PDB file of C-alpha atoms in Angstrom:
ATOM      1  CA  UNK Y   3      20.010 -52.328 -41.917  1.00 51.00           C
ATOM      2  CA  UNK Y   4      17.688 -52.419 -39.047  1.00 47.00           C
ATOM      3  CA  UNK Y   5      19.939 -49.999 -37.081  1.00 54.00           C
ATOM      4  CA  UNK Y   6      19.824 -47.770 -39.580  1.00 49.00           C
ATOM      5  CA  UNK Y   7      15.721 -48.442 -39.780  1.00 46.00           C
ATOM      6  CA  UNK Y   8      15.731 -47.466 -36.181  1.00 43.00           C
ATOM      7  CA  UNK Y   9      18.006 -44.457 -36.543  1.00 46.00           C
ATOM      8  CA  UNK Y  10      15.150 -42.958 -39.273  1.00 47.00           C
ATOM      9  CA  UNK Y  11      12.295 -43.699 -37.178  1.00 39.00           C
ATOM     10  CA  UNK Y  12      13.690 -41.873 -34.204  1.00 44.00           C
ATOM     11  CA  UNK Y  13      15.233 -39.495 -35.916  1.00 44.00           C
ATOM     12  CA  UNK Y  14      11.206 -38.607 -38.122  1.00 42.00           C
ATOM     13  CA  UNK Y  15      10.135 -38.700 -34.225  1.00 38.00           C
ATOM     14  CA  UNK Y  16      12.515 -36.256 -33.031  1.00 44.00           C
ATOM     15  CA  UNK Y  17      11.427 -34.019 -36.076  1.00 44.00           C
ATOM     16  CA  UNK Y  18       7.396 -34.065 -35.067  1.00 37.00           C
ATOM     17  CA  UNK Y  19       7.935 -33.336 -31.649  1.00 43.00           C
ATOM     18  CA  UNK Y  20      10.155 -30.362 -32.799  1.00 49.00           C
ATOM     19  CA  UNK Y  21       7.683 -29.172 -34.844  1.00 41.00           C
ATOM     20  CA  UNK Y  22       4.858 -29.672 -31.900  1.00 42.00           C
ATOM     21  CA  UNK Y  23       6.955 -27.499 -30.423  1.00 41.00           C
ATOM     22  CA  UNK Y  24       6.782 -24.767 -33.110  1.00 41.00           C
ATOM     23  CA  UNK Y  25       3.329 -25.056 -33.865  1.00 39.00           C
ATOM     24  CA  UNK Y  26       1.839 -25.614 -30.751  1.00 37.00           C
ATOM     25  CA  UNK Y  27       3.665 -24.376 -27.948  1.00 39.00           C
ATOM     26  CA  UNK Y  28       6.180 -21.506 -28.983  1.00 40.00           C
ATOM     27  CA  UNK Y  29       4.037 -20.293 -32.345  1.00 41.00           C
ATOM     28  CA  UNK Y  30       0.213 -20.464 -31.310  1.00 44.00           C
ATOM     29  CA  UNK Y  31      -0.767 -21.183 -34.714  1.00 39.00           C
ATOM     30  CA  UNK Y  32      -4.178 -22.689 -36.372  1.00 41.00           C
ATOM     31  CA  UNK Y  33      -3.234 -26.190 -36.318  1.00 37.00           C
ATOM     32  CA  UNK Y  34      -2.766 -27.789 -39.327  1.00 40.00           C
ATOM     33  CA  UNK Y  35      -4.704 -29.726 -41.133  1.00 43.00           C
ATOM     34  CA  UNK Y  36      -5.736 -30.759 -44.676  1.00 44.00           C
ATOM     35  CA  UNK Y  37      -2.854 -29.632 -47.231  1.00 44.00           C
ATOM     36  CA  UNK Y  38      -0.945 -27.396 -45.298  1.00 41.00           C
ATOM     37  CA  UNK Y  39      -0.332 -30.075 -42.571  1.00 40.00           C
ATOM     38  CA  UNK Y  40       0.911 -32.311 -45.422  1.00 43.00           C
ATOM     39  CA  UNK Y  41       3.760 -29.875 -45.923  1.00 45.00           C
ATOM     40  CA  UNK Y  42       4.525 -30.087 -42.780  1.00 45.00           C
ATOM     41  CA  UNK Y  43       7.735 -32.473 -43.846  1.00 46.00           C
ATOM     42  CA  UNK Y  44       9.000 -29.279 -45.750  1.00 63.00           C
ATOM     43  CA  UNK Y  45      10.258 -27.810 -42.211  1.00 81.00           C
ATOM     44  CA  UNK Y  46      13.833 -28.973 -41.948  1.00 88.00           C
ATOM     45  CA  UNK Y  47      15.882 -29.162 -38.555  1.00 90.00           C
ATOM     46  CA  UNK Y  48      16.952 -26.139 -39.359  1.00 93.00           C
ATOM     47  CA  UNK Y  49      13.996 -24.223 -40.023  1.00 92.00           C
ATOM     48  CA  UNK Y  50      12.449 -25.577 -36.682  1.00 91.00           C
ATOM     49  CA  UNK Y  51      15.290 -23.771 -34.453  1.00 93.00           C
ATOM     50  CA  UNK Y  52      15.040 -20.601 -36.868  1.00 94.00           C
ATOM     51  CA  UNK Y  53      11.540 -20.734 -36.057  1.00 94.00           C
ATOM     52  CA  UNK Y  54      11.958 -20.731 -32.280  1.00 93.00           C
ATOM     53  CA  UNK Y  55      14.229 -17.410 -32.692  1.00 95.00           C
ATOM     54  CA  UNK Y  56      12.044 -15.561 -35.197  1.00 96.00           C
ATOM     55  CA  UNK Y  57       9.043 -16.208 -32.851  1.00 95.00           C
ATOM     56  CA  UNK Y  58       9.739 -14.040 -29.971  1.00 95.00           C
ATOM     57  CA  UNK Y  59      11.176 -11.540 -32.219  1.00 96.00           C
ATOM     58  CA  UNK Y  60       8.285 -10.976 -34.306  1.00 96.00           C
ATOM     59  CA  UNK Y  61       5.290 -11.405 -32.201  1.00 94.00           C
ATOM     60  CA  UNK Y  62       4.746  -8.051 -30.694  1.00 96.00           C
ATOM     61  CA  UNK Y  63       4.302  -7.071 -34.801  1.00 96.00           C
ATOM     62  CA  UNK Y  64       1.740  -9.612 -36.127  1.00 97.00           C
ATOM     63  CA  UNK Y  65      -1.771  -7.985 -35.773  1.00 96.00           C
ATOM     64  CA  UNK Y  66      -4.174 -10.974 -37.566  1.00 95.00           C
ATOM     65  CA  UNK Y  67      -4.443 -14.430 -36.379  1.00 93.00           C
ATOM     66  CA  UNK Y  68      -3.591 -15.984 -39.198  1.00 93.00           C
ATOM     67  CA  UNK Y  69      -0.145 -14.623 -39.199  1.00 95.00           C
ATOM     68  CA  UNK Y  70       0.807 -16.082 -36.160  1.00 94.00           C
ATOM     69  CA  UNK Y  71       0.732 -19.359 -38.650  1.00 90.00           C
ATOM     70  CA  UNK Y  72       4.328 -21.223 -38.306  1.00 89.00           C
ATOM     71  CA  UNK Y  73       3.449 -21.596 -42.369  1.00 86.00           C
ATOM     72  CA  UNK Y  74       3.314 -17.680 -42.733  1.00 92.00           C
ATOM     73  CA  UNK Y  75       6.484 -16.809 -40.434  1.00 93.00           C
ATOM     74  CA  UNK Y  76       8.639 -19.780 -42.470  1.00 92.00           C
ATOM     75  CA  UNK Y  77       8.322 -17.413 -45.788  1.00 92.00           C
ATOM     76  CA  UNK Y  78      10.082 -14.766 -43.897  1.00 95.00           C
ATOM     77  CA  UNK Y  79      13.010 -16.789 -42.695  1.00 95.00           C
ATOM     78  CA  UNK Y  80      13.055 -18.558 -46.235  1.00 92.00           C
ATOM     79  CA  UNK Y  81      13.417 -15.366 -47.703  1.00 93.00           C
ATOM     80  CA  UNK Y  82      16.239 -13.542 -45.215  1.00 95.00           C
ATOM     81  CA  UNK Y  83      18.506 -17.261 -45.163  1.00 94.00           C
ATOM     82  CA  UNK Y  84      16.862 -18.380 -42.019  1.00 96.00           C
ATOM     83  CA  UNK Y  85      18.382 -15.378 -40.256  1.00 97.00           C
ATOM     84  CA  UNK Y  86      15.842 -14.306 -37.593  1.00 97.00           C
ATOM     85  CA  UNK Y  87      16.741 -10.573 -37.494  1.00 97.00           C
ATOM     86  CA  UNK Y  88      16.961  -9.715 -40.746  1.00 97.00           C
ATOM     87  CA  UNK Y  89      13.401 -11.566 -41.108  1.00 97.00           C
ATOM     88  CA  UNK Y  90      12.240  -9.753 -38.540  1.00 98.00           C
ATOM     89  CA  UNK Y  91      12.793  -6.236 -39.893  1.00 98.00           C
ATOM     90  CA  UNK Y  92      11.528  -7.872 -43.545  1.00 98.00           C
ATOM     91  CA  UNK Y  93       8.340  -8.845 -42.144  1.00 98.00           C
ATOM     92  CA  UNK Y  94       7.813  -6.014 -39.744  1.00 98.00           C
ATOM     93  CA  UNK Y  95       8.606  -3.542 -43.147  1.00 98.00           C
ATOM     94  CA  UNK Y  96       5.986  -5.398 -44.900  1.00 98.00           C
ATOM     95  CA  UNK Y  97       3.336  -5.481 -42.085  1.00 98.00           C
ATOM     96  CA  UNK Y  98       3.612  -1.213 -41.808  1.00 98.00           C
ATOM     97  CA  UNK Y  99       3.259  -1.231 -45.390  1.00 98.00           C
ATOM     98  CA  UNK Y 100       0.209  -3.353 -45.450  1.00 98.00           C
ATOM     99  CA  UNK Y 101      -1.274  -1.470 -42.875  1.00 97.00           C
ATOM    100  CA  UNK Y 102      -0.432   2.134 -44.445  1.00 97.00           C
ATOM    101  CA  UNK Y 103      -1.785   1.120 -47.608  1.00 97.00           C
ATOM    102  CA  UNK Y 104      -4.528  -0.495 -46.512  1.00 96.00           C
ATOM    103  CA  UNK Y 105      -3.781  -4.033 -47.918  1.00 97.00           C
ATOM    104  CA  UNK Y 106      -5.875  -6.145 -45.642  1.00 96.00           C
ATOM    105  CA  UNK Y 107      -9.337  -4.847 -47.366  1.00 95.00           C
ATOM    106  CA  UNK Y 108      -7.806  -4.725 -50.937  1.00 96.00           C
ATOM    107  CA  UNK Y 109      -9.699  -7.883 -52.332  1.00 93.00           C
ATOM    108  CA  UNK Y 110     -12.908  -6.359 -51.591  1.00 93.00           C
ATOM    109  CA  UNK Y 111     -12.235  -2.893 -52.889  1.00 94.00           C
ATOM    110  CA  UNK Y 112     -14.901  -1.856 -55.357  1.00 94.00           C
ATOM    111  CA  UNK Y 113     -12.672   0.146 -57.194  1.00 93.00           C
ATOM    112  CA  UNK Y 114     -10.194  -2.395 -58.116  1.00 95.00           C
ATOM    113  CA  UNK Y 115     -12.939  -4.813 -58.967  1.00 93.00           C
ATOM    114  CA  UNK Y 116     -14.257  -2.409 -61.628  1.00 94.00           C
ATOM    115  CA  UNK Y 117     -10.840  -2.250 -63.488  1.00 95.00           C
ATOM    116  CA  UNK Y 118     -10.839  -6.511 -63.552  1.00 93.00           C
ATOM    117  CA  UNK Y 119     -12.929  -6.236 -67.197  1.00 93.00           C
ATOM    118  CA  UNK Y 120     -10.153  -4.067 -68.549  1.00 95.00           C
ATOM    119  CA  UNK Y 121      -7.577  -5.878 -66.824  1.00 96.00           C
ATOM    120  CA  UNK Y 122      -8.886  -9.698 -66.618  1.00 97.00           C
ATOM    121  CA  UNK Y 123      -7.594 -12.385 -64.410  1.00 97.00           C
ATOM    122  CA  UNK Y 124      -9.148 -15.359 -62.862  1.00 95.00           C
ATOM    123  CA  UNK Y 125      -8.913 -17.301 -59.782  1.00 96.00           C
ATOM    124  CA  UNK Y 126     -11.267 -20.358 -60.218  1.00 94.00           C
ATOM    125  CA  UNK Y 127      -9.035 -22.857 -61.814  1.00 95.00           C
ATOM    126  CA  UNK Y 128      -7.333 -25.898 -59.474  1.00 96.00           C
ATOM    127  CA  UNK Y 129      -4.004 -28.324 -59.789  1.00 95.00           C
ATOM    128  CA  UNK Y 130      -3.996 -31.300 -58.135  1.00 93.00           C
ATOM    129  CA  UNK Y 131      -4.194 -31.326 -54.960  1.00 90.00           C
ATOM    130  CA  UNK Y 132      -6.735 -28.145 -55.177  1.00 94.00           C
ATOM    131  CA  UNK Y 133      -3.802 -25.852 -55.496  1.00 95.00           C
ATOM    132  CA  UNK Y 134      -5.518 -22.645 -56.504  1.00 96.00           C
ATOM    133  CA  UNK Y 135      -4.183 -21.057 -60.032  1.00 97.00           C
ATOM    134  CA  UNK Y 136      -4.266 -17.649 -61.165  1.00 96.00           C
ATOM    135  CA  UNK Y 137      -4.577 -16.726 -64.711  1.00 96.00           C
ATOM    136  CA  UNK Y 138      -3.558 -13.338 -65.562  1.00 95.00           C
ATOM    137  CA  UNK Y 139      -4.956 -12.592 -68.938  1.00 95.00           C
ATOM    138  CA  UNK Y 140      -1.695 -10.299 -70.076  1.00 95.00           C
ATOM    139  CA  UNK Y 141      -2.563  -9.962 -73.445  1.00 95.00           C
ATOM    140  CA  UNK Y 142      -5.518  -7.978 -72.984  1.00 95.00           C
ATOM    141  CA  UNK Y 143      -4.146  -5.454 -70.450  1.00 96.00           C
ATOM    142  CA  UNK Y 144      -2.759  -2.426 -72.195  1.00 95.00           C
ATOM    143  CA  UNK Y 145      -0.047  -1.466 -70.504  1.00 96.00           C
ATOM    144  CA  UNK Y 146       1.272   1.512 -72.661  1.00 95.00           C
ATOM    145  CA  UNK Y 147      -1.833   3.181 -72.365  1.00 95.00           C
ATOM    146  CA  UNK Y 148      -1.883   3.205 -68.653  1.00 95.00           C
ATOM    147  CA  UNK Y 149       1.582   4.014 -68.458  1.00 95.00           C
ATOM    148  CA  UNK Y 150       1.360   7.059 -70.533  1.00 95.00           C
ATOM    149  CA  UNK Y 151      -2.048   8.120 -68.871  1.00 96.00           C
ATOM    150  CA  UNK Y 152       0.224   8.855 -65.642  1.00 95.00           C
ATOM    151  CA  UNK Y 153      -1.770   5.818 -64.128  1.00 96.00           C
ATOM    152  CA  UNK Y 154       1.647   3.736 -62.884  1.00 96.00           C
ATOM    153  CA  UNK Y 155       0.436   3.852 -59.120  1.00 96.00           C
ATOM    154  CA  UNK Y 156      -3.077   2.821 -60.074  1.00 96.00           C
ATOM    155  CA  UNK Y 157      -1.625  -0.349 -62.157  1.00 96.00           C
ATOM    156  CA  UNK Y 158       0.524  -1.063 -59.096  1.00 97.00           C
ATOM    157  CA  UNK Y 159      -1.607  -0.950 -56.435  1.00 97.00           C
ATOM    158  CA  UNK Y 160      -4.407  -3.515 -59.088  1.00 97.00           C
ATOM    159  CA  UNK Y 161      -1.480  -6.261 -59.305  1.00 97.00           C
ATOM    160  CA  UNK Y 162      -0.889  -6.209 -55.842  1.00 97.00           C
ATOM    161  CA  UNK Y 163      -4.824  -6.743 -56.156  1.00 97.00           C
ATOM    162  CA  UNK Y 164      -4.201  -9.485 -57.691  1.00 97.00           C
ATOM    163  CA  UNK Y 165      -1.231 -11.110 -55.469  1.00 97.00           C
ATOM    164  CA  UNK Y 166      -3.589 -10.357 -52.076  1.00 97.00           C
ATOM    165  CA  UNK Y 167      -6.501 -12.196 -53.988  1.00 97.00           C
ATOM    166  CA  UNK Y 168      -4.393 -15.189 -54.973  1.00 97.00           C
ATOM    167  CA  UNK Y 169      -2.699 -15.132 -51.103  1.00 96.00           C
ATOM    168  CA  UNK Y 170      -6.217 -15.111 -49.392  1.00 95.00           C
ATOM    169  CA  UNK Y 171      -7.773 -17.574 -51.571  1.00 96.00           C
ATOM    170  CA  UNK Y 172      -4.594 -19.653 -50.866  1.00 94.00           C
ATOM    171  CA  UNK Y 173      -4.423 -19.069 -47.017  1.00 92.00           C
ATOM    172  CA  UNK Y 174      -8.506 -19.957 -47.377  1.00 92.00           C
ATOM    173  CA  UNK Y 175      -7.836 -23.188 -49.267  1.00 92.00           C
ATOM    174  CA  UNK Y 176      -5.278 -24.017 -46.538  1.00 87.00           C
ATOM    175  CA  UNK Y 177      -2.925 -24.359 -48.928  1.00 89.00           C
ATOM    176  CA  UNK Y 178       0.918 -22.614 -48.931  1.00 86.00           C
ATOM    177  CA  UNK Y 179       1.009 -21.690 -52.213  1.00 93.00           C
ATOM    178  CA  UNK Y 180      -0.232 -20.658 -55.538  1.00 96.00           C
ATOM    179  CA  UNK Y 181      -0.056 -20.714 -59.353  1.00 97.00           C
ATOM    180  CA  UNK Y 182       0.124 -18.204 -61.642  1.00 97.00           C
ATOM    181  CA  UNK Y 183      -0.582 -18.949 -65.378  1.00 97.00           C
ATOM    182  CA  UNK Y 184      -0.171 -17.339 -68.760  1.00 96.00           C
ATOM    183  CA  UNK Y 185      -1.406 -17.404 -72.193  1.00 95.00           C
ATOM    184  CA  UNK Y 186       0.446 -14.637 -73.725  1.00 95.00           C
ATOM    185  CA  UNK Y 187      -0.711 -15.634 -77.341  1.00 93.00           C
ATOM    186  CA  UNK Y 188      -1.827 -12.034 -78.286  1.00 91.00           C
ATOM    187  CA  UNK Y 189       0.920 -10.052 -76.258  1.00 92.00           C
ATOM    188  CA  UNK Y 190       2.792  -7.167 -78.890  1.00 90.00           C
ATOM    189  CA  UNK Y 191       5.213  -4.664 -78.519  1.00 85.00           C
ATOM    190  CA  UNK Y 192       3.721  -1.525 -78.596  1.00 88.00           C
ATOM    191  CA  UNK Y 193       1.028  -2.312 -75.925  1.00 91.00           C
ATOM    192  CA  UNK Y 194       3.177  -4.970 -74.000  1.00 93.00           C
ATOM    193  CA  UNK Y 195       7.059  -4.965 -73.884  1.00 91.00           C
ATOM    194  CA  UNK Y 196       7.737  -1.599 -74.832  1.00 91.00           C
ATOM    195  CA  UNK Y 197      10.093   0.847 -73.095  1.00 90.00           C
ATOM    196  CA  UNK Y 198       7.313   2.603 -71.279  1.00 92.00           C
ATOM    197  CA  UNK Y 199       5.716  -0.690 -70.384  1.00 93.00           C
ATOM    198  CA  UNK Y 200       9.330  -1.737 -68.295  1.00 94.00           C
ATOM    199  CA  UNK Y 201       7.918  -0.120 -65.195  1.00 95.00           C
ATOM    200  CA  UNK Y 202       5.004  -2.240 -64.882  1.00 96.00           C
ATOM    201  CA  UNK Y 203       6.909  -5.752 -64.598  1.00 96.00           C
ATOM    202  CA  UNK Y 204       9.403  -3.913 -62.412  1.00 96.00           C
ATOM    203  CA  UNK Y 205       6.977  -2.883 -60.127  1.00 97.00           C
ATOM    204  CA  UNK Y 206       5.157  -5.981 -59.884  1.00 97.00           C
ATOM    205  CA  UNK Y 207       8.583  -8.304 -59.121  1.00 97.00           C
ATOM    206  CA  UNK Y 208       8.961  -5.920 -56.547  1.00 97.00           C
ATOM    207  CA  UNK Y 209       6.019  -6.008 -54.859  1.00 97.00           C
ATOM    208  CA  UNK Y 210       5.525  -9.814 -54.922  1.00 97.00           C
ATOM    209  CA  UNK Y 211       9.373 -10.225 -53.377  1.00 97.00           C
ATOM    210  CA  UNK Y 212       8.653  -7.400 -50.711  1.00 97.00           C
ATOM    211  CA  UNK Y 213       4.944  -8.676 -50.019  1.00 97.00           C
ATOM    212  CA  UNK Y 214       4.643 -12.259 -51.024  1.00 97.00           C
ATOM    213  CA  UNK Y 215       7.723 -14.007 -50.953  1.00 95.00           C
ATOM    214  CA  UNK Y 216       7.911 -18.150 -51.851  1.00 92.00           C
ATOM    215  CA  UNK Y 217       4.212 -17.858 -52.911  1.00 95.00           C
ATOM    216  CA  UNK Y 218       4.109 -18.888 -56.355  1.00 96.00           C
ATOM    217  CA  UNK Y 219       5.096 -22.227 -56.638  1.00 96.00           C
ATOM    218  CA  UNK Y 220       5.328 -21.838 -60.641  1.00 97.00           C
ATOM    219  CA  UNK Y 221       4.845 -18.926 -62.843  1.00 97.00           C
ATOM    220  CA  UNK Y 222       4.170 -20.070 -66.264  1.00 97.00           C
ATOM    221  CA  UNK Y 223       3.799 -18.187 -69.147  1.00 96.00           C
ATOM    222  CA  UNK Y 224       3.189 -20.104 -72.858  1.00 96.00           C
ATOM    223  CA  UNK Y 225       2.856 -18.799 -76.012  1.00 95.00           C
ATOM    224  CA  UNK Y 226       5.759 -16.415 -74.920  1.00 94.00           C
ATOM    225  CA  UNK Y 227       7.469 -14.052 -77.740  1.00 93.00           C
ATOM    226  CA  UNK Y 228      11.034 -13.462 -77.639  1.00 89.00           C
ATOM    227  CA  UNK Y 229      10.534  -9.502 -76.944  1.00 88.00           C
ATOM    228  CA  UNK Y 230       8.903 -11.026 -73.504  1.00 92.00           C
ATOM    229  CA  UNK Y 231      12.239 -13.131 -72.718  1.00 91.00           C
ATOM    230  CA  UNK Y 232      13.961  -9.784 -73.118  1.00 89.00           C
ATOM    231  CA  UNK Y 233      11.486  -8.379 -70.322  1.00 91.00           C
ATOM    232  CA  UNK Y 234      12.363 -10.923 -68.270  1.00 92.00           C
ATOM    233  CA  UNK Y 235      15.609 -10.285 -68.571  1.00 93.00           C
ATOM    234  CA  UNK Y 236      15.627  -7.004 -67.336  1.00 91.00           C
ATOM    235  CA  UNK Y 237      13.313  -7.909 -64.087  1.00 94.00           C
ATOM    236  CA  UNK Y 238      14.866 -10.956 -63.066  1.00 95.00           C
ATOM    237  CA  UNK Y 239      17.623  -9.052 -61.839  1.00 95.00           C
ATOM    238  CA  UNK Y 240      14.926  -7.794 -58.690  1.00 95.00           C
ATOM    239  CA  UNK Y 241      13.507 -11.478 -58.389  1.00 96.00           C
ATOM    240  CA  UNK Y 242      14.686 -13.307 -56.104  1.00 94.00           C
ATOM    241  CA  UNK Y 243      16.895 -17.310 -56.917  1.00 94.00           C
ATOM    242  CA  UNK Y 244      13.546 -18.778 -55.804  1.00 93.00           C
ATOM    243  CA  UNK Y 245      11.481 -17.088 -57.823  1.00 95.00           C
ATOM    244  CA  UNK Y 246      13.603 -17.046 -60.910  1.00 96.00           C
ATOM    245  CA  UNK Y 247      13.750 -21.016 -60.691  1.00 96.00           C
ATOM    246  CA  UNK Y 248       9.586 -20.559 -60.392  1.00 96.00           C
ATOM    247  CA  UNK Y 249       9.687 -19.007 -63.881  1.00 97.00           C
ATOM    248  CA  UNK Y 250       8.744 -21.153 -66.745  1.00 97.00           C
ATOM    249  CA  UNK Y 251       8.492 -19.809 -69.944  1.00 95.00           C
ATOM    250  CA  UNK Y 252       8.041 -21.901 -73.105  1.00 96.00           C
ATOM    251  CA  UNK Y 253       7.072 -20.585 -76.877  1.00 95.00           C
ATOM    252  CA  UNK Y 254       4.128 -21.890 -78.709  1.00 93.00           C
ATOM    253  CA  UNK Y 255       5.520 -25.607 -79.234  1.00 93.00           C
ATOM    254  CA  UNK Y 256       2.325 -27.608 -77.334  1.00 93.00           C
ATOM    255  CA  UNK Y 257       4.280 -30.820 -76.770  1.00 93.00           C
ATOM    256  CA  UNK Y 258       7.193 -28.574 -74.932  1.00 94.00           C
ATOM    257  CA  UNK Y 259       4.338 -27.219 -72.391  1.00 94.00           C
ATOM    258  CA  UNK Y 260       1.875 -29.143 -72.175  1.00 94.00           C
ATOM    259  CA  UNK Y 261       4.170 -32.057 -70.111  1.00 94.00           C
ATOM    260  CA  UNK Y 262       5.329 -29.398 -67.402  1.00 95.00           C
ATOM    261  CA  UNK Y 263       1.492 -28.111 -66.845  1.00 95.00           C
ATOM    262  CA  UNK Y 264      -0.165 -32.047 -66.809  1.00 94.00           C
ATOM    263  CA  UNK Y 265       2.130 -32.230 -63.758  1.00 93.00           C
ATOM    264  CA  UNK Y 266       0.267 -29.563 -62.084  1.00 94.00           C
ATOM    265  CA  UNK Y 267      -3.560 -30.331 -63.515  1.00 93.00           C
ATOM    266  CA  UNK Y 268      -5.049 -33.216 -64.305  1.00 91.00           C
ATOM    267  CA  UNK Y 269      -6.244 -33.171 -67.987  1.00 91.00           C
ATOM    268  CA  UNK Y 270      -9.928 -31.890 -66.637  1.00 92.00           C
ATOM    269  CA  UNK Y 271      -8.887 -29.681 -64.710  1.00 91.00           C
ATOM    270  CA  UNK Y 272      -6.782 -27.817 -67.598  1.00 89.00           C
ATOM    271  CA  UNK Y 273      -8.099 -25.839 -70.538  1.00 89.00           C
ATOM    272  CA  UNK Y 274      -7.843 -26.778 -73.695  1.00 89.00           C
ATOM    273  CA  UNK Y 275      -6.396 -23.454 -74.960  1.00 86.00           C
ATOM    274  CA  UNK Y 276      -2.766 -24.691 -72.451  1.00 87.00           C
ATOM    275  CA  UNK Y 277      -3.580 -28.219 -73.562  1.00 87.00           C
ATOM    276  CA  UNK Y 278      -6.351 -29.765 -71.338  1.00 86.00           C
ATOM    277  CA  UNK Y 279      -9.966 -31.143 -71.825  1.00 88.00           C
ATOM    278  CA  UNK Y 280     -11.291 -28.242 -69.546  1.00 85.00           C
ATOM    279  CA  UNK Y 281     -14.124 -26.073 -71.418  1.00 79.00           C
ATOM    280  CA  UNK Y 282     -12.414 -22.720 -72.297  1.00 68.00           C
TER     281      UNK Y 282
END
């Protein structure tokens, strides 16, 4: 037994100095600290070497500081199987497209933050641990009528407004990952889950894999009508095995949902409308 006791502690030892490796010499990240550095047992053996290839690989494409974060690059591998070239190209794909389209000033773009009363979400709730939460107010956002008003790209480009808000206040929290939440109590067919209304989810699976991969560490949706399951259905196709186990949908039966979300909040924290004590 003590052998074995030894084995472990050598073996957890071997494991930090890999990773002061990583995230000291090889990738000059931030150090971590707070929440993020608390994940820092999520790195496998594996991960560590894939980290030491993807490195040198991608360095000469990262153009802000933070993504030179060993907690940014890890999505990549994640993502691509821990193969470093095929990460590589992923990430450099996604950097071109951030710069082309602007993506690093999004969250402060006055015109997107005029559409948020038409199509509400909020950022200011917290799980435990402070992990931020995004609740996307779905039932309110008619879909249909942007759809038919030739308005697809402007719909895109405000939910990747709301994935780049969630991902900077998560990167700000120090955190490596995010919520999102729904109450789709309210949601219909002709506004919602209608034909013309397909493109919308589409588009926004696609740009959350392309753009944001491994960030939401649950999406749930309650309140969820069966015309929504067959939405999902048709997207989950474009999502990712990680982010189709994030999914978790549950109808309007409070004693099915309310378990799963008291294991992200703490009653306070919650609102009452998914089950909490938290003020609406």
């Amino acid at each position: 037994m003590r052998s074995l006791q030894l084995f472990r502690f050598i073996f957890n030892i071997y494991i930090l100095w890999c990773l002061e490796i990583v995230l000291v010499g090889v990738v000059p990240i931030e150090i971590p600290s707070g929440n993020a550095a608390n994940n820092i047992v999520n790195f496998s053996v594996e991960e560590v070497k894939a980290l030491e290839q993807f490195y040198p690989l991608a360095k000469n494409d990262l153009y802000l500081e933070y993504q030179h974060s060993a907690f940014y690059l890890i999505r990549w591998l994640r993502a691509k199987n821990l193969d470093p070239k095929k990460a590589k190209e992923f990430l450099a794909t996604s950097l071109h497209w951030r710069k082309e389209n602007k993506i690093d000033t999004l969250r402060y773009d006055n015109e997107m933050a005029k559409l948020q009363s038409r199509y509400p979400f909020t950022t200011h709730l917290r799980g435990k641990d402070g992990i931020p939460v995004g609740e996307l107010q779905l039932p309110r956002w008619d879909i249909r009528k942007v759809m038919i008003a030739g308005k697809r790209a402007i719909i895109r480009r405000y939910s990747i407004y709301y994935l780049e808000t969630m991902f900077q206040i998560t990167r700000e929290l120090n955190h490596t990952d995010f919520v999102v939440l729904m109450d789709l109590n309210g949601l219909n067919n002709r506004q919602h889950t209608c034909f013309r209304c397909l493109p919308f989810y589409l588009d926004f699976a696609v740009s959350y894999e392309n753009n944001y991969p491994n960030m939401a560490l649950y999406i749930v949706a309650i309140n969820a009508p069966r015309l929504f399951e067959v939405v999902l259905q048709v997207v989950r196709p474009v999502m990712t095995p990680l982010t189709n186990k994030a999914v978790k949908l549950f109808g309007s039966n409070k004693a099915d949902y309310q378990p799963f979300l008291l294991n992200i909040f703490i009653p306070e924290q919650l609102p009452k409308r998914f089950g909490g004590t938290k003020q609406n």
